[in-house]
CSV table of C-alpha atoms and ligand atoms in Angstrom, one decimal:
chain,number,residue,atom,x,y,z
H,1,UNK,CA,10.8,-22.6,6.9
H,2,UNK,CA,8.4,-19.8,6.0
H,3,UNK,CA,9.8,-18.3,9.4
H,4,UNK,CA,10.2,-14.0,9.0
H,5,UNK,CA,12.5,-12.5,10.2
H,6,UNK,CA,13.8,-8.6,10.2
H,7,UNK,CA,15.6,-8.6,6.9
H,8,UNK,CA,12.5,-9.7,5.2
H,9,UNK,CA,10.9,-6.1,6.4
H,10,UNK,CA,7.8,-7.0,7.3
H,11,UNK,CA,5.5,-4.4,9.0
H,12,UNK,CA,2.1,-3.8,10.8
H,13,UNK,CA,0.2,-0.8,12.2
H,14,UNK,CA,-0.4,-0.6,15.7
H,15,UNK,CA,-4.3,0.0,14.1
H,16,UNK,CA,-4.2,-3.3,12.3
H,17,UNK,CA,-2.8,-6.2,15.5
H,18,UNK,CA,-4.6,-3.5,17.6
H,19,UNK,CA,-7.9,-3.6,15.6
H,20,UNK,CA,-10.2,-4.5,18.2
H,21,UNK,CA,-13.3,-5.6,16.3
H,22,UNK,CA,-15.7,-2.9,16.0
H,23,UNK,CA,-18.0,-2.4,12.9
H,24,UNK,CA,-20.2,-0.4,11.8
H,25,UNK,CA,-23.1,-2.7,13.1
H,26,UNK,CA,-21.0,-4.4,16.4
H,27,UNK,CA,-19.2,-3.3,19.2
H,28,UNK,CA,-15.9,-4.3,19.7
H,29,UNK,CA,-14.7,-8.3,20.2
H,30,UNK,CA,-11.4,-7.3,21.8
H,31,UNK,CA,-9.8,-5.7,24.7
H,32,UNK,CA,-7.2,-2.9,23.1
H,33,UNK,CA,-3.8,-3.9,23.1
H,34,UNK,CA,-0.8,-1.6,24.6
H,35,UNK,CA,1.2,-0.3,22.4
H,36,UNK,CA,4.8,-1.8,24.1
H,37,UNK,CA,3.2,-5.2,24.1
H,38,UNK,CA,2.6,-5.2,20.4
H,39,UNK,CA,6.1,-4.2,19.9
H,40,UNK,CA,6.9,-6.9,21.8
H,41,UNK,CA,4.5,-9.3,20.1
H,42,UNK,CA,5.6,-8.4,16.6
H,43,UNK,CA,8.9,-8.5,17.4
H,44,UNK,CA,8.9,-12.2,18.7
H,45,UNK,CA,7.1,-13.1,15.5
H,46,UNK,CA,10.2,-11.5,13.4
H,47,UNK,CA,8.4,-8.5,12.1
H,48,UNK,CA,10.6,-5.4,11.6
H,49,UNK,CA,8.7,-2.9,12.3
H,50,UNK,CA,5.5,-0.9,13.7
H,51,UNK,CA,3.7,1.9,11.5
H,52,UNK,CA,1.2,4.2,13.8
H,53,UNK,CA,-1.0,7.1,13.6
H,54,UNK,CA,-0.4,9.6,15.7
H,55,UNK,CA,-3.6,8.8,17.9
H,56,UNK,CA,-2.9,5.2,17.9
H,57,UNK,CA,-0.4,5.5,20.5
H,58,UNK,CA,-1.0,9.2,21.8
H,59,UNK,CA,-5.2,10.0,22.5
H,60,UNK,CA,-6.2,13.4,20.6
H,61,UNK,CA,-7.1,14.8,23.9
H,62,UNK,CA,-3.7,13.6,25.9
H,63,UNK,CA,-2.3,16.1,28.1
H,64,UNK,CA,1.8,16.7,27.3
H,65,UNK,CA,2.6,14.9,30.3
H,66,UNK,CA,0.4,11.8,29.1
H,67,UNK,CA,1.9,12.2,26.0
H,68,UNK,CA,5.5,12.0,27.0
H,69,UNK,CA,4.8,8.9,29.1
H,70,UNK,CA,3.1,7.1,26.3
H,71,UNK,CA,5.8,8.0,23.5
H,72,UNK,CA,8.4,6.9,26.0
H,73,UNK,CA,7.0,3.9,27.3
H,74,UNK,CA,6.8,3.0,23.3
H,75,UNK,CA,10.5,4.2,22.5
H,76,UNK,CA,11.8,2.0,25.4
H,77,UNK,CA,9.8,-1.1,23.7
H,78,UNK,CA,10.9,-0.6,20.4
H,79,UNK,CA,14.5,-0.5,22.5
H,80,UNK,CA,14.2,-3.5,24.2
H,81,UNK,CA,12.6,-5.5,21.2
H,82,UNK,CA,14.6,-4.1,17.9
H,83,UNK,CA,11.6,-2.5,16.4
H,84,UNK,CA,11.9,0.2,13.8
H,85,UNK,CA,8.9,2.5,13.2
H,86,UNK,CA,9.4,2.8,9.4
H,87,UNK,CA,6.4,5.0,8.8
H,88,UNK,CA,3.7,7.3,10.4
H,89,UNK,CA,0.2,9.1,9.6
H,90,UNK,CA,-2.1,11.2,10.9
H,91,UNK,CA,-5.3,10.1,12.0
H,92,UNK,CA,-7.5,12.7,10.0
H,93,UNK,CA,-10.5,10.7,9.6
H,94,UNK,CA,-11.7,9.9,13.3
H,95,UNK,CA,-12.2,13.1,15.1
H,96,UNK,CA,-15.7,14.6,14.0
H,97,UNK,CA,-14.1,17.6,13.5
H,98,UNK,CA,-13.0,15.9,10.1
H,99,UNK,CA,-16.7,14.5,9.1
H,100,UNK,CA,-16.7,16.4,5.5
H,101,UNK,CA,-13.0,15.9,5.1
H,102,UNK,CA,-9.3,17.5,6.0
H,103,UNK,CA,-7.3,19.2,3.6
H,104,UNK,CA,-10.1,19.5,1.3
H,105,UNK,CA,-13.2,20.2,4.1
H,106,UNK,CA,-14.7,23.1,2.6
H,107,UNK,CA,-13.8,24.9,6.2
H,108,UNK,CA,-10.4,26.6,6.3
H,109,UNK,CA,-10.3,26.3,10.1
H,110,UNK,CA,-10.4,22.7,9.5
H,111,UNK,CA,-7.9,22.8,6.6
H,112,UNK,CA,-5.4,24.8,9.1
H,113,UNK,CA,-6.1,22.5,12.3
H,114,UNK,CA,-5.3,19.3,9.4
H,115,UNK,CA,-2.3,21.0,8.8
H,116,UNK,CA,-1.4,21.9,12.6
H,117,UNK,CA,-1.8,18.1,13.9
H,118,UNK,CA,-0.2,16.9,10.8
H,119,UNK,CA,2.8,19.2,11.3
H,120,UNK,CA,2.7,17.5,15.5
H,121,UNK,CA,2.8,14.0,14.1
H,122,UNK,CA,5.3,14.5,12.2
H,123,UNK,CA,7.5,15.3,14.8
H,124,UNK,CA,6.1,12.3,16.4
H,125,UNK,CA,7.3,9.9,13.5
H,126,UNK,CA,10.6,12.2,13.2
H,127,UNK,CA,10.9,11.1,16.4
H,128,UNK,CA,10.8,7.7,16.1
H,129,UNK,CA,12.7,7.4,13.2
H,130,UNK,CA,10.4,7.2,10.5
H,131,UNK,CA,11.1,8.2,6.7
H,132,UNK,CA,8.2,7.2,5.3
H,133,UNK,CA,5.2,9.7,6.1
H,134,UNK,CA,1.7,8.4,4.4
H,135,UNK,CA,-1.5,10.5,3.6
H,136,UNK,CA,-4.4,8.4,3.5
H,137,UNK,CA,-7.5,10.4,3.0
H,138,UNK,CA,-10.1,8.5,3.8
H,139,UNK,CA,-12.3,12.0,4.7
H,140,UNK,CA,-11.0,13.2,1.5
H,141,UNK,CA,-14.4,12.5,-0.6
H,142,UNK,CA,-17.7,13.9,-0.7
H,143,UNK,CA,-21.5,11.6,-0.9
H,144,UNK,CA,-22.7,15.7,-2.3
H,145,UNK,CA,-21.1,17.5,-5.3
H,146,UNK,CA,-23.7,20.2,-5.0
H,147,UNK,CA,-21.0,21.0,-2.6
H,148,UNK,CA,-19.2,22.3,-5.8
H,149,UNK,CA,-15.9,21.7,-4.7
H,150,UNK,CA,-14.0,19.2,-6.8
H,151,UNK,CA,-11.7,22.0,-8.3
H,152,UNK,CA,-11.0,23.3,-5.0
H,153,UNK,CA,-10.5,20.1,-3.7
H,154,UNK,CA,-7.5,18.7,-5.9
H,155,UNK,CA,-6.1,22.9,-5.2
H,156,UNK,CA,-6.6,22.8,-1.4
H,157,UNK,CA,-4.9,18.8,-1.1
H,158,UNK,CA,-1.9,20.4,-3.7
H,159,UNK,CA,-1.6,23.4,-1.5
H,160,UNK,CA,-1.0,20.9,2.1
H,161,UNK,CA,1.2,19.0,0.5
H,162,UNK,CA,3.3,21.0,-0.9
H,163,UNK,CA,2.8,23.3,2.5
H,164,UNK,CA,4.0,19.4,4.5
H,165,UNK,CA,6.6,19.0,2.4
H,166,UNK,CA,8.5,22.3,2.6
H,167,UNK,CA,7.6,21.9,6.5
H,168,UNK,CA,9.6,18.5,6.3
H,169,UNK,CA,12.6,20.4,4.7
H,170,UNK,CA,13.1,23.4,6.8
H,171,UNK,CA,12.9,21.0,10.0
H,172,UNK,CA,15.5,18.9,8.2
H,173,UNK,CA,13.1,15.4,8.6
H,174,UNK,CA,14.4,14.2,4.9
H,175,UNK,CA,10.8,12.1,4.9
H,176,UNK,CA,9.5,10.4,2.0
H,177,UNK,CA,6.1,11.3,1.4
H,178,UNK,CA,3.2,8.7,0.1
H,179,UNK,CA,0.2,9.1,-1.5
H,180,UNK,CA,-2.8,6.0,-0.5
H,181,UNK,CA,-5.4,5.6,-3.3
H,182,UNK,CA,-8.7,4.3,-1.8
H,183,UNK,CA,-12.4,4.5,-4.2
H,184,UNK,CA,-14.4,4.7,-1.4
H,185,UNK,CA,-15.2,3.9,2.4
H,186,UNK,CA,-15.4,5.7,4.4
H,187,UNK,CA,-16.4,8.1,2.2
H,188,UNK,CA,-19.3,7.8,-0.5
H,189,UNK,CA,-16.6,8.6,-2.9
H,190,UNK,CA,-13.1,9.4,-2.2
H,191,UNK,CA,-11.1,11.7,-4.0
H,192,UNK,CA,-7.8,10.4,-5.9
H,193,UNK,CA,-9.7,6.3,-6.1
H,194,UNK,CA,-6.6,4.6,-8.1
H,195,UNK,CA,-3.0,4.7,-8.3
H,196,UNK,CA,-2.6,6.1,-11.8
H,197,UNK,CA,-4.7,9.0,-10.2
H,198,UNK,CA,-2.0,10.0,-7.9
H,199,UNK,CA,0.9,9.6,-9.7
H,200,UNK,CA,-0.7,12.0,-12.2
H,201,UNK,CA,-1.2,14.3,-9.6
H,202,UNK,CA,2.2,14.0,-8.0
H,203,UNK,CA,3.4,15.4,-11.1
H,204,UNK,CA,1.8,19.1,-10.5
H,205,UNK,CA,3.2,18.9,-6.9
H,206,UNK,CA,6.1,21.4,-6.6
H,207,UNK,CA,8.7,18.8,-5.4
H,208,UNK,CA,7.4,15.7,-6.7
H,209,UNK,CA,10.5,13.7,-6.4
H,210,UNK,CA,9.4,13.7,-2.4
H,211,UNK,CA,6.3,12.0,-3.5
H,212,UNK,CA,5.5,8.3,-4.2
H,213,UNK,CA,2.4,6.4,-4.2
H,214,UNK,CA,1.1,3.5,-1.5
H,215,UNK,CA,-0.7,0.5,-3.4
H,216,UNK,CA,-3.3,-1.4,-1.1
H,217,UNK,CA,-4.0,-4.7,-2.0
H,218,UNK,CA,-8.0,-4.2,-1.4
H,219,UNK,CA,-8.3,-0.4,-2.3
H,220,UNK,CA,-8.2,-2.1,-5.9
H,221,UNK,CA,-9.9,-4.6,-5.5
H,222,UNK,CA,-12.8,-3.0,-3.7
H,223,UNK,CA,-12.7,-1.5,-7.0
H,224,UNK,CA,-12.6,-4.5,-9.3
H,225,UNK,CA,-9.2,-3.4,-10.5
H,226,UNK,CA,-5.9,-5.8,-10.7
H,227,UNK,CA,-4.0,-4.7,-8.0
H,228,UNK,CA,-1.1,-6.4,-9.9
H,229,UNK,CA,-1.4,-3.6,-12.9
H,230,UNK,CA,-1.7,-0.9,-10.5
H,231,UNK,CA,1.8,-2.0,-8.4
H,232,UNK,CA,3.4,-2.7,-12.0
H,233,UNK,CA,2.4,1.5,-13.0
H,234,UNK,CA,3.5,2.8,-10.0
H,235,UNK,CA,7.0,0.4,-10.5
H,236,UNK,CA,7.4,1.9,-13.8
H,237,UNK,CA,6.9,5.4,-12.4
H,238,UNK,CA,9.7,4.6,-10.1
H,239,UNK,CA,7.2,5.6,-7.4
H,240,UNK,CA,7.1,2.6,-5.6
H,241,UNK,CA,7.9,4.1,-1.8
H,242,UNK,CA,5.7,1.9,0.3
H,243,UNK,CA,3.1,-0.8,-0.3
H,244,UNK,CA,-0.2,-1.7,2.2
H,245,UNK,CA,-0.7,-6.1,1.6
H,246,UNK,CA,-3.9,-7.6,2.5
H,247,UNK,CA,-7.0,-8.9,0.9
H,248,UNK,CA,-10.9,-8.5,-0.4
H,249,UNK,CA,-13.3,-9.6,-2.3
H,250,UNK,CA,-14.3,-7.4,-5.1
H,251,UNK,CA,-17.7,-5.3,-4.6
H,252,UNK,CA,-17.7,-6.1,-0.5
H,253,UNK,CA,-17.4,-4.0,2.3
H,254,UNK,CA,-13.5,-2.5,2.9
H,255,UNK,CA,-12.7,-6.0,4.6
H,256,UNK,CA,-9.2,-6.1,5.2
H,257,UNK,CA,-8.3,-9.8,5.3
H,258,UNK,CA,-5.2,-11.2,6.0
H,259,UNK,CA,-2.8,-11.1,2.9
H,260,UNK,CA,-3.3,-13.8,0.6
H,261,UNK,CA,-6.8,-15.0,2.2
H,262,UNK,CA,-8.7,-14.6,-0.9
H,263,UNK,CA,-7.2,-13.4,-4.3
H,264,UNK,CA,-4.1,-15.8,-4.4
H,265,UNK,CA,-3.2,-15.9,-8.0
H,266,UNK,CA,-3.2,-12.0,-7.7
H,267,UNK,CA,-1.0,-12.1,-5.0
H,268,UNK,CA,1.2,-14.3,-6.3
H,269,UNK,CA,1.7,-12.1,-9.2
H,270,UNK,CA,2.4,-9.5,-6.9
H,271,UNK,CA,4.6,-11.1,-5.0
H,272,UNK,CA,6.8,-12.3,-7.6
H,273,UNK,CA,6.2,-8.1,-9.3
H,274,UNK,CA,7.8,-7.3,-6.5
H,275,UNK,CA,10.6,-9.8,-5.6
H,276,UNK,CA,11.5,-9.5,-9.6
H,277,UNK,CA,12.1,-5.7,-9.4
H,278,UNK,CA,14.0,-6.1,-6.0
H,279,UNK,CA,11.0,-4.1,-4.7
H,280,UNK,CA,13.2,-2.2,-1.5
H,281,UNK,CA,10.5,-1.0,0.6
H,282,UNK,CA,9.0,-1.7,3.3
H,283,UNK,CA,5.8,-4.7,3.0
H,284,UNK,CA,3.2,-3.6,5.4
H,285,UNK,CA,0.0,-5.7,6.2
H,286,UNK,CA,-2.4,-3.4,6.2
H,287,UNK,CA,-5.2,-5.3,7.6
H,288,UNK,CA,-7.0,-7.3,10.6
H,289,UNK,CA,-7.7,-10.4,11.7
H,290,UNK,CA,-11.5,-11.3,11.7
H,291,UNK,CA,-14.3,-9.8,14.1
H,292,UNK,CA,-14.8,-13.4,15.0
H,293,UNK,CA,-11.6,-13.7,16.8
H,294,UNK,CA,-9.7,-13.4,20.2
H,295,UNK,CA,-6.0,-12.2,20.5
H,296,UNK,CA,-4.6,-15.8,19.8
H,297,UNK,CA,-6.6,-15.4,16.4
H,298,UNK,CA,-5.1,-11.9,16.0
H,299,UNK,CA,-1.3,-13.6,16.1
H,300,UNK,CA,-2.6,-16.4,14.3
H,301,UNK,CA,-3.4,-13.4,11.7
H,302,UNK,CA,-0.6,-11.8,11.7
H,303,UNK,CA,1.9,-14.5,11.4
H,304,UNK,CA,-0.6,-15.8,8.2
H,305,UNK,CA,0.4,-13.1,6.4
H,306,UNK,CA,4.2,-13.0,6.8
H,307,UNK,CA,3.8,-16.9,6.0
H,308,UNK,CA,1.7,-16.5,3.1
H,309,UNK,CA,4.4,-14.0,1.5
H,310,UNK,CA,7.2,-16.4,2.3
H,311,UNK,CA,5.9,-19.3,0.4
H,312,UNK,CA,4.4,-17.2,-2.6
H,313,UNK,CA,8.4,-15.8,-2.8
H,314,UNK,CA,9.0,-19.3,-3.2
H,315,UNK,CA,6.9,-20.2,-5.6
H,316,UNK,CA,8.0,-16.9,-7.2
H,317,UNK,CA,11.9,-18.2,-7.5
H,318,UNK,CA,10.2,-21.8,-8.6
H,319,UNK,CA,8.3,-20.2,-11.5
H,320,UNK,CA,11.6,-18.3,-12.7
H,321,UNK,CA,13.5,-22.1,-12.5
H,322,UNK,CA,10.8,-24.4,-13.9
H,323,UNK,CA,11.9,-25.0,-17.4
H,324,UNK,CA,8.7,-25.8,-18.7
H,325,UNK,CA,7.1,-22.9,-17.5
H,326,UNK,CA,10.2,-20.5,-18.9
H,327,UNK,CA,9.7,-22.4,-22.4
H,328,UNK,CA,6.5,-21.9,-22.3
H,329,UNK,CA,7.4,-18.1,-21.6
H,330,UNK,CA,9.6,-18.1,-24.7
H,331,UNK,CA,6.9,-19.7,-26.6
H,332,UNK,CA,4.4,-16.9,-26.1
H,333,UNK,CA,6.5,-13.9,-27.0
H,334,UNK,CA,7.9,-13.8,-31.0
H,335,UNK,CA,10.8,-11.8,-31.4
H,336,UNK,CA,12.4,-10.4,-34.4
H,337,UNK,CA,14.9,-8.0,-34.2
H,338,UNK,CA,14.5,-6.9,-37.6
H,339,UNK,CA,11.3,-5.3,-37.0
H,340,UNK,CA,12.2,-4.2,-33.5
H,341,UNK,CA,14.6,-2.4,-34.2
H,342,UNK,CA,12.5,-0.4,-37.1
H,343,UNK,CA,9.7,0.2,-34.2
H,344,UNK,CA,11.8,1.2,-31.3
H,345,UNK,CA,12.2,5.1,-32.5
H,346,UNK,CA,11.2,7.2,-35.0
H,347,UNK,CA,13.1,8.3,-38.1
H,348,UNK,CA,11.7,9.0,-40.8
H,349,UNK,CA,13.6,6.4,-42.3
H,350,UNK,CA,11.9,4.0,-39.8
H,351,UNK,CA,8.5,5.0,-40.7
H,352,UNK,CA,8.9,4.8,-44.4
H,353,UNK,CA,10.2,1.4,-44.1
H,354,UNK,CA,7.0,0.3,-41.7
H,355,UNK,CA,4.8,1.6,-44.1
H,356,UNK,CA,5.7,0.0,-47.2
H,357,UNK,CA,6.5,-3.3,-45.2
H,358,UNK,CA,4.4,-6.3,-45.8
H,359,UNK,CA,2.9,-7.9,-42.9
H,360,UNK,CA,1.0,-11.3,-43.0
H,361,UNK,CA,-1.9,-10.4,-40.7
H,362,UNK,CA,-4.0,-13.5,-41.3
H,363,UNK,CA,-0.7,-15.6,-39.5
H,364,UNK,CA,-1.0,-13.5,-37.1
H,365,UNK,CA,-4.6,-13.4,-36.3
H,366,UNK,CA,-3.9,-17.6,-36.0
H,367,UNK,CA,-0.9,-18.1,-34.1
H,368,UNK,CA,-1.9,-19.8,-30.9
H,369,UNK,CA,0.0,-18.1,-27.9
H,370,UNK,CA,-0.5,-20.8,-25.7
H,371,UNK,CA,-1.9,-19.0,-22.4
H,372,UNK,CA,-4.0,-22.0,-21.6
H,373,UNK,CA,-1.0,-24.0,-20.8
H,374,UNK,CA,0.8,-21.4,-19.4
H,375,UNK,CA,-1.6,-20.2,-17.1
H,376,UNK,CA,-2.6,-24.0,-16.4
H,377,UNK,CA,1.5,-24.4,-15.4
H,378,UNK,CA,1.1,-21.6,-13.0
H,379,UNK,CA,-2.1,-23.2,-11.4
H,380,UNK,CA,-0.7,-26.3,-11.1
H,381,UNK,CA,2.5,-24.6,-9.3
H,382,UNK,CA,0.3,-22.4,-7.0
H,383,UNK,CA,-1.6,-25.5,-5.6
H,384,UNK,CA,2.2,-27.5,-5.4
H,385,UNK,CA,1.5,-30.0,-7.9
H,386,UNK,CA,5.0,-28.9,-9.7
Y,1,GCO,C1,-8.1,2.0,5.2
Y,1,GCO,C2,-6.7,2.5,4.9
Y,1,GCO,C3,-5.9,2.8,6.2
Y,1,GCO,C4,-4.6,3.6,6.0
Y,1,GCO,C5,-4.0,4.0,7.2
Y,1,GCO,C6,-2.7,4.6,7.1
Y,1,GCO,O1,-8.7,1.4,4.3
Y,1,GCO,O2,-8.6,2.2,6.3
Y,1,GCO,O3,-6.0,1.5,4.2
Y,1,GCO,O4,-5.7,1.6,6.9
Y,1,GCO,O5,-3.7,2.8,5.3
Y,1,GCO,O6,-4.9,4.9,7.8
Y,1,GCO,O7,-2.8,5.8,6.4
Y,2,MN,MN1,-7.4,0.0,3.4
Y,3,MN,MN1,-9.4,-0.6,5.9
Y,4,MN,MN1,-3.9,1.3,3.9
């Protein structure tokens, strides 16, 4: 029980399994792991799929040769293990050549070289059968506005993308772009911090129906946000392409726990957001298991994760059956289809009858909703006391 398997489409990064414990104050705890052996790994664990970078399996500095052997050594493990690669990236954040930023660096030789290796990795993920292609830009972001380019910033990132996706077309690559929201880190402040931010500007993109947003799990919480109300938006926006699942607590460090290490009423109220709306997409664990640990810890990580979504699901589908909890439900919303029906549209009609109705507003400052019990319900259920 609690056992993934492929058709619950659970994926990882070679970046995250492959973290290998650096921070900004340690070296790194862990040898690197090859990509083919993470395949394999992830696969055994019933994971179905791997999401890379481009440098995460190919070196920036690889010669063609190199680079054929690695991709092939990596297609012939996804071959041997079942593994889809269901999204790629471009690493635009490592390379010091990217220090103030890609496709908004105030440098137009490093806005065309963002675009050129972009352009290369997706091939790459073409290549590998990727739809989903995700811009994270974790460069994207300034610590100096005398800079004075936050206009030209949102123009130059609109101009890439719209560049990337008519690149996409005329190759005939069909991908699915999506849009990661982060505040900050690396970056003192990073442009585009929340989810509502994108899917505004995904709107003045010139195809935005290519365009969706990626939700992270701690890029909101980082923030102090509920991660829950940002998936919900983006739901409702019918942008929902892709989703990054781990955890944080709020005002630390970008800490990248393992999903449902911390925040577990949020996630459960994510989980069941997205098991209600027959969310489609992929779930990827965008995160890594602690500094402190060897590889056993990392597969003790990464099978925490997968775990922790399976039993939240099924305390999901026990929420929707308990009937206490569902009267409960009916208890806290009043209907009356009277006055629904007069608020739904406007007529003028409509109007004219809400104005001259009569509305009892100290009964309704007084009706108790009962979110104390309902809430309490939902506690007890988390912690399996239901
Ligand atoms: C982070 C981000 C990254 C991106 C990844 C794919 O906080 O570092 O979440 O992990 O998701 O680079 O674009
Ligand atoms: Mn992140
Ligand atoms: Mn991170
Ligand atoms: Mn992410």
């Amino acid at each position: 029980e609690f056992t993934p398997t492929p058709a619950d489409q659970f994926t990882f990064g070679l970046w995250t399994v492959g973290s290998i414990g650096r921070d900004p104050f340690g070296e790194p705890t862990r040898k690197p792991l090859s990509a083919p052996y993470i395949v394999q790994r992830l696969a055994e664990l019933g994971a179905y799929g791997v999401n890379l970078h481009d440098n995460d399996l190919v070196p920036i500095d690889a010669s063609a040769a190199e680079r054929d052997r690695l991709v092939s050594d990596f297609k012939a493990a996804l071959n041997d293990h079942g593994l889809k690669v269901p999204m790629a990236t471009t690493n635009l954040f490592t390379d010091p050549a990217f220090k103030d930023g890609a496709f908004t660096s105030a440098d137009a030789r490093v806005r065309a070289y963002a675009l050129q290796k972009t352009m290369l990795s997706m091939d790459l993920g073409h290549e590998l059968g990727a739809d989903v292609y995700d811009f994270w830009g974790g460069r994207e972001g300034t610590e100096v506005d005398a800079g004075g380019k936050l206009l030209d910033s949102l123009a130059w990132f609109r101009d890439s993308l719209n560049f990337l996706a008519d690149y996409s077309e005329s190759q005939g690559y069909n991908y699915k772009f999506v849009l990661e929201p982060k505040p900050n880190e690396p970056r003192g402040d990073i442009f585009f911090p929340t989810a509502g931010s994108m899917l505004g500007f995904i709107a003045t993109l010139d195809k935005p129906d290519r365009f969706g947003v990626n939700p992270e799990f701690a890029h909101d919480t980082m923030a102090g946000l509920n991660f829950a109300h940002a998936v919900a938006q983006v739901i409702d926006a019918g942008k929902l392409f892709h989703i990054d699942l781990n955890d944080q607590k709020m005002g630390r460090f970008d800490q990248d726990l393992r999903f449902g290490a911390e925040n577990i009423k949020t996630a459960f109220f994510l989980v069941k957001l997205l098991e209600d709306t027959h969310y489609s997409g992929m779930k990827h664990f965008d995160a890594h298991a602690l500094r402190t640990e060897d590889e056993a810890g990392v597969w003790a990580f990464a099978k925490g994760c997968m775990r922790t979504y399976l039993m939240l699901k099924e305390k999901a589908r026990q929420f929707n059956d308990d009937s206490e909890i569902q009267a409960a439900l009916s208890a806290y919303r009043v209907e009356d289809s009277e006055l629904e029906a007069l608020s739904k549209k406007f007529s003028p009609e409509n109007a004219q009858a809400l104005k001259s109705r009569t509305f009892d507003r100290s009964a309704l400052g007084t009706r108790g909703p009962g979110l104390e019990h309902l809430d309490q319900l939902t506690i007890d259920l988390i912690l399996g006391m239901r």
